[in-house]
XYZ file of C-alpha atoms in Angstrom:
376
model
C -0.099 0.018 0.019
C 1.217 3.507 -0.754
C -0.017 6.643 1.112
C 1.400 10.034 0.468
C 4.526 10.274 2.789
C 3.832 13.886 3.355
C 0.589 13.043 5.055
C 2.123 11.057 7.796
C 6.021 10.862 8.482
C 8.514 7.914 8.214
C 7.275 4.319 8.140
C 8.249 2.173 11.063
C 9.838 -1.121 10.501
C 7.920 -4.176 11.756
C 4.476 -3.812 10.351
C 1.750 -5.618 12.158
C 0.469 -8.788 10.424
C -2.614 -8.357 8.357
C -5.442 -9.794 10.373
C -4.261 -8.559 13.672
C -6.839 -6.315 15.538
C -4.122 -4.265 17.481
C -0.508 -4.026 16.726
C 2.167 -5.745 18.738
C 4.638 -3.225 20.638
C 8.286 -3.881 20.537
C 9.656 -5.119 23.871
C 9.592 -2.458 26.495
C 12.534 -1.691 28.707
C 12.904 -4.138 31.628
C 11.742 -1.822 34.166
C 8.550 -1.193 32.289
C 7.896 -4.909 32.016
C 7.715 -5.369 35.676
C 5.159 -2.652 36.155
C 1.737 -3.616 37.251
C -0.506 -1.491 34.973
C -3.750 -2.813 36.684
C -2.386 -1.248 39.845
C -1.437 2.001 38.413
C -4.965 2.179 37.043
C -6.589 1.099 40.320
C -4.507 3.770 42.051
C -5.682 6.516 39.888
C -9.403 5.208 40.218
C -9.017 4.989 44.045
C -7.681 8.357 44.592
C -9.753 10.193 42.232
C -13.144 8.499 42.594
C -14.158 10.074 45.902
C -13.359 13.568 44.762
C -15.220 12.889 41.623
C -18.251 11.649 43.401
C -18.240 14.640 45.721
C -18.160 16.841 42.733
C -21.021 15.158 41.058
C -23.081 15.264 44.189
C -23.002 19.149 43.813
C -25.318 18.601 40.806
C -28.990 19.597 41.114
C -31.530 16.777 40.826
C -31.936 14.982 38.618
C -28.677 15.713 37.004
C -26.726 14.217 39.900
C -28.491 10.835 39.435
C -28.107 10.709 35.835
C -24.439 11.530 36.039
C -24.063 8.718 38.539
C -25.787 6.361 36.106
C -23.381 7.534 33.379
C -20.246 6.643 35.638
C -21.672 3.378 36.540
C -22.262 4.016 40.054
C -25.923 3.294 39.829
C -28.239 1.318 37.418
C -31.217 2.687 35.227
C -33.594 2.292 38.486
C -31.296 4.175 40.723
C -29.996 1.093 42.546
C -26.205 0.869 43.558
C -24.062 -0.712 40.786
C -20.413 -1.701 40.804
C -19.194 0.040 37.518
C -16.201 1.973 37.601
C -16.647 4.184 34.734
C -13.853 3.200 32.339
C -10.339 2.188 32.194
C -9.122 5.288 34.193
C -6.046 5.810 31.925
C -6.376 9.665 32.182
C -6.483 9.794 35.990
C -3.352 7.419 36.121
C -1.458 9.706 33.811
C -2.563 12.860 35.924
C -1.090 11.262 39.068
C 2.253 10.007 37.325
C 2.803 13.463 36.017
C 2.711 14.983 39.526
C 5.453 12.311 40.331
C 7.283 13.398 37.329
C 7.495 16.834 38.836
C 8.666 15.251 41.859
C 5.695 15.573 43.943
C 3.357 12.975 45.581
C 0.808 11.523 43.307
C -2.024 13.082 45.454
C -1.040 16.535 44.172
C -2.379 15.470 40.748
C -5.869 14.341 42.007
C -7.742 17.510 41.158
C -6.287 17.489 37.649
C -7.196 13.839 37.423
C -10.928 14.694 38.536
C -11.055 17.667 36.232
C -9.845 15.794 33.076
C -12.248 12.921 33.896
C -15.160 15.437 34.031
C -14.220 16.893 30.615
C -13.745 13.379 29.170
C -17.210 12.325 30.195
C -18.836 15.529 29.208
C -17.551 14.687 25.739
C -18.853 11.069 25.869
C -22.261 12.276 27.004
C -22.427 14.597 23.919
C -20.771 12.309 21.595
C -23.019 9.475 22.242
C -26.104 11.563 21.515
C -24.576 13.085 18.401
C -23.521 9.794 17.090
C -26.464 7.945 18.054
C -24.632 5.337 20.030
C -27.049 3.286 22.201
C -24.342 1.377 24.130
C -21.451 2.432 26.083
C -19.618 0.171 28.572
C -22.064 -2.649 28.045
C -25.189 -0.467 29.123
C -27.566 1.996 27.466
C -26.277 5.345 27.042
C -27.689 8.338 29.108
C -29.603 9.794 26.141
C -31.303 6.168 25.448
C -32.212 5.882 29.205
C -32.802 9.622 30.230
C -33.546 11.532 27.033
C -31.257 13.839 24.906
C -32.123 16.803 27.062
C -30.382 15.361 30.106
C -27.371 14.070 28.210
C -26.847 17.611 27.052
C -27.422 19.235 30.526
C -25.437 16.805 32.340
C -22.532 17.030 29.956
C -22.553 20.794 30.178
C -22.679 20.528 33.957
C -19.545 18.238 33.941
C -17.650 20.617 32.035
C -18.422 23.357 34.354
C -17.463 21.236 37.443
C -14.110 20.603 35.869
C -13.070 24.115 35.965
C -14.658 24.584 39.327
C -12.698 21.742 40.923
C -9.325 23.280 39.750
C -10.016 26.897 40.307
C -11.425 26.491 43.951
C -7.719 25.332 44.744
C -6.984 29.107 44.622
C -3.401 28.757 43.569
C -1.241 30.236 40.628
C -0.729 26.547 39.604
C -4.528 25.857 39.483
C -5.003 28.767 37.268
C -2.242 27.443 34.902
C -3.734 24.090 34.906
C -7.314 25.433 33.988
C -5.925 27.361 31.097
C -4.283 24.096 29.740
C -7.751 22.193 30.426
C -9.919 24.768 28.583
C -7.338 24.727 25.557
C -7.565 21.043 25.511
C -11.277 21.124 25.617
C -11.433 23.489 22.805
C -9.479 21.217 20.817
C -11.643 18.222 21.558
C -14.763 20.180 20.485
C -12.954 21.123 17.296
C -12.081 17.542 16.718
C -15.630 16.367 17.131
C -16.828 18.992 14.798
C -14.552 17.607 12.275
C -15.303 14.078 12.810
C -19.013 14.942 12.217
C -18.289 16.886 8.973
C -16.182 14.176 7.697
C -19.020 11.783 7.649
C -20.754 13.697 4.906
C -17.702 14.045 2.673
C -16.557 11.568 0.005
C -12.989 11.997 0.651
C -10.854 12.966 3.540
C -6.980 12.943 3.499
C -4.858 11.078 6.069
C -3.436 14.350 7.258
C -6.998 15.605 7.965
C -7.919 12.581 9.748
C -4.819 12.737 12.046
C -5.505 16.223 12.750
C -9.082 15.478 13.682
C -7.877 12.512 15.860
C -5.072 14.675 17.463
C -7.714 17.070 18.482
C -10.502 14.781 19.475
C -8.359 12.225 21.465
C -4.706 13.580 21.607
C -5.279 16.891 23.307
C -7.049 15.728 26.448
C -4.652 12.732 26.869
C -1.795 15.421 26.703
C -3.503 17.590 29.195
C -3.819 14.561 31.421
C -0.198 13.786 31.151
C 1.058 17.367 32.309
C -1.687 18.740 34.474
C -0.444 16.914 37.688
C 2.979 18.203 36.819
C 1.658 21.789 36.544
C -0.318 21.616 39.854
C 3.139 20.545 41.227
C 4.812 23.716 40.025
C 6.577 22.237 37.147
C 7.732 24.910 34.627
C 6.117 25.164 31.072
C 9.154 23.396 29.396
C 8.445 20.181 31.378
C 4.723 20.452 31.056
C 4.969 20.848 27.229
C 7.111 17.899 26.998
C 4.806 15.703 29.008
C 1.963 16.827 26.791
C 3.967 15.753 23.734
C 4.191 12.484 25.348
C 0.296 12.412 25.855
C -0.604 13.817 22.533
C 1.181 11.136 20.478
C -0.180 8.565 23.021
C -3.612 9.848 22.266
C -2.949 9.288 18.520
C -1.936 5.880 19.123
C -4.838 5.257 21.495
C -7.239 6.402 18.728
C -5.579 4.400 15.986
C -6.288 1.294 18.071
C -9.845 2.534 18.778
C -10.420 3.001 14.887
C -9.371 -0.756 14.492
C -11.492 -1.903 17.211
C -14.470 0.153 15.825
C -14.364 -1.956 12.733
C -12.902 -5.280 13.761
C -13.414 -5.156 17.604
C -15.312 -8.120 19.356
C -18.648 -6.688 20.421
C -18.388 -8.727 23.732
C -15.227 -6.735 24.563
C -16.001 -3.349 23.203
C -19.653 -3.161 24.065
C -20.495 -1.626 20.723
C -22.268 -3.126 17.530
C -20.342 -4.973 15.124
C -18.645 -2.690 12.433
C -19.796 0.254 14.569
C -17.653 2.854 12.793
C -18.871 1.628 9.369
C -22.475 1.928 10.443
C -21.822 5.537 11.241
C -20.056 6.331 7.993
C -17.098 7.491 10.115
C -13.936 8.376 7.976
C -11.664 6.786 10.530
C -7.986 5.898 9.881
C -8.395 2.521 8.229
C -11.009 3.843 5.808
C -9.045 6.874 5.156
C -5.958 5.048 4.516
C -7.577 2.419 2.374
C -9.072 5.176 0.214
C -5.660 6.808 -0.301
C -3.752 3.584 -1.200
C -4.654 3.164 -4.846
C -5.355 -0.177 -6.489
C -8.493 -2.233 -7.252
C -9.671 -2.691 -3.673
C -9.199 0.968 -2.889
C -11.088 2.087 -5.998
C -13.920 -0.484 -5.334
C -14.256 0.700 -1.757
C -14.562 4.429 -2.891
C -17.232 3.489 -5.450
C -19.195 1.464 -2.718
C -18.809 4.139 -0.044
C -19.829 6.889 -2.555
C -23.116 4.758 -3.382
C -23.678 4.238 0.630
C -23.758 7.845 0.999
C -26.854 8.175 -1.460
C -28.424 5.241 -0.086
C -31.835 5.647 1.893
C -31.595 2.132 3.151
C -28.207 2.190 4.653
C -29.415 1.601 8.295
C -30.876 -1.842 7.131
C -27.755 -3.142 5.659
C -27.027 -6.944 6.436
C -24.057 -8.067 8.468
C -22.504 -9.451 5.296
C -22.741 -6.009 3.496
C -20.645 -4.322 6.227
C -18.459 -7.237 6.366
C -17.696 -7.032 2.693
C -16.640 -3.211 3.215
C -14.380 -4.309 6.120
C -12.664 -6.871 3.895
C -12.160 -4.201 1.166
C -10.456 -1.995 3.627
C -8.267 -4.702 4.778
C -7.434 -5.807 1.227
C -6.421 -2.247 0.497
C -4.114 -2.127 3.307
C -6.092 0.175 5.710
C -6.105 -2.237 8.670
C -2.279 -2.739 8.264
C -1.350 0.864 7.783
C -3.420 1.892 10.973
C -1.692 -0.746 13.050
C 1.606 0.470 12.051
C 0.500 3.982 12.769
C -0.321 3.130 16.340
C 3.149 1.603 16.706
C 4.896 4.862 15.085
C 2.885 7.228 17.467
C 3.809 5.018 20.322
C 7.529 5.327 19.626
C 7.187 9.037 19.503
C 5.433 9.236 22.780
C 8.194 7.169 24.584
C 10.898 9.203 22.917
C 9.407 12.297 24.399
C 9.845 11.036 27.983
C 13.691 11.336 27.326
C 13.667 15.140 27.471
C 12.198 15.182 31.212
C 14.063 14.275 34.255
C 12.251 11.912 36.304
C 12.921 8.756 38.431
C 13.415 5.470 36.531
C 10.365 4.010 38.288
C 8.112 6.900 37.028
C 9.505 6.602 33.570
C 8.899 2.838 33.404
C 5.215 3.534 34.563
C 4.762 6.041 31.851
C 6.084 3.477 29.320
C 3.869 0.569 30.703
C 0.866 2.771 30.487
C 1.760 3.607 26.879
C 2.288 -0.052 26.145
C -1.025 -0.990 27.768
C -3.079 1.595 25.487
C -1.577 0.258 22.294
C -2.213 -3.561 22.909
C -5.563 -3.164 24.619
C -8.307 -5.077 23.149
C -11.332 -2.754 24.054
């Protein structure tokens, strides 16, 4: 497959095998291999959740219970539930970034909570805009409580995020809030781009990467630096940690794009071929269309026909499977897996510019490895 090299950067040796859902990461340094990633994620969840729940409790009824349902703390009937609201990668990064600045992980807790609030604000709105009926193996908020509550609770979570930071009353909190609002604006830009691309016949690889950098990279970049900012780190350190998080976000989204087409619904909690059903111009699709060749040409013809179809919603599993097969034949799956590897490598390299303990560096590396080899 050939994609315009000006649209992405040098290719990385060791392309993932065609047929793999997610790429295999090269062996990490020995220290990272020994990191218990599940413990890192659980630490972030354990330290952030009480503060997160206290923030949500400030919301007026019924927004407080709607938000609690979204986070998995209660079920649709209001009974306690054991959901934990996601993988908690962002809180883990926020706590680690505080340690990168030489502070205790607890210093990063307000940043972890603020980032989680913004992330979940975006999920509430995205689910409604995309028409997604399932998230984390449960009905989405708009499906259970209606579109109006999804919009209102999303808005409220965004406001809470800034409140949690600014009530600290420190110079560092103001710096952190500025970075968070900048990241949020980029995230919204990315969602707007994503929606607009669904109605275009063609999107370039460069445009797709820009959109995914906004939609996913910006907030992971903020999570990777906000604890350090709260700990008093200067802008050079914060900017470098943001670079790590930004490229990690691009790797994360590349894997998500693979799962959006070829992921197991039992693991992802979404429909089969979910991104194809939504006509998303995700990386595998865009790369396949840019590749040239018979499969690429046929895919372009079919997708152009799909855009005019009034019966698209009723397509059979076989029809979506045929489109996925053409994307793979054109090389879109393989290219996206390799791109995840490339972005992962850039993220890890960025860590070399920040002085931190070997233990913290290994934990950053292990989290990056986890993001790229995840299966849901």
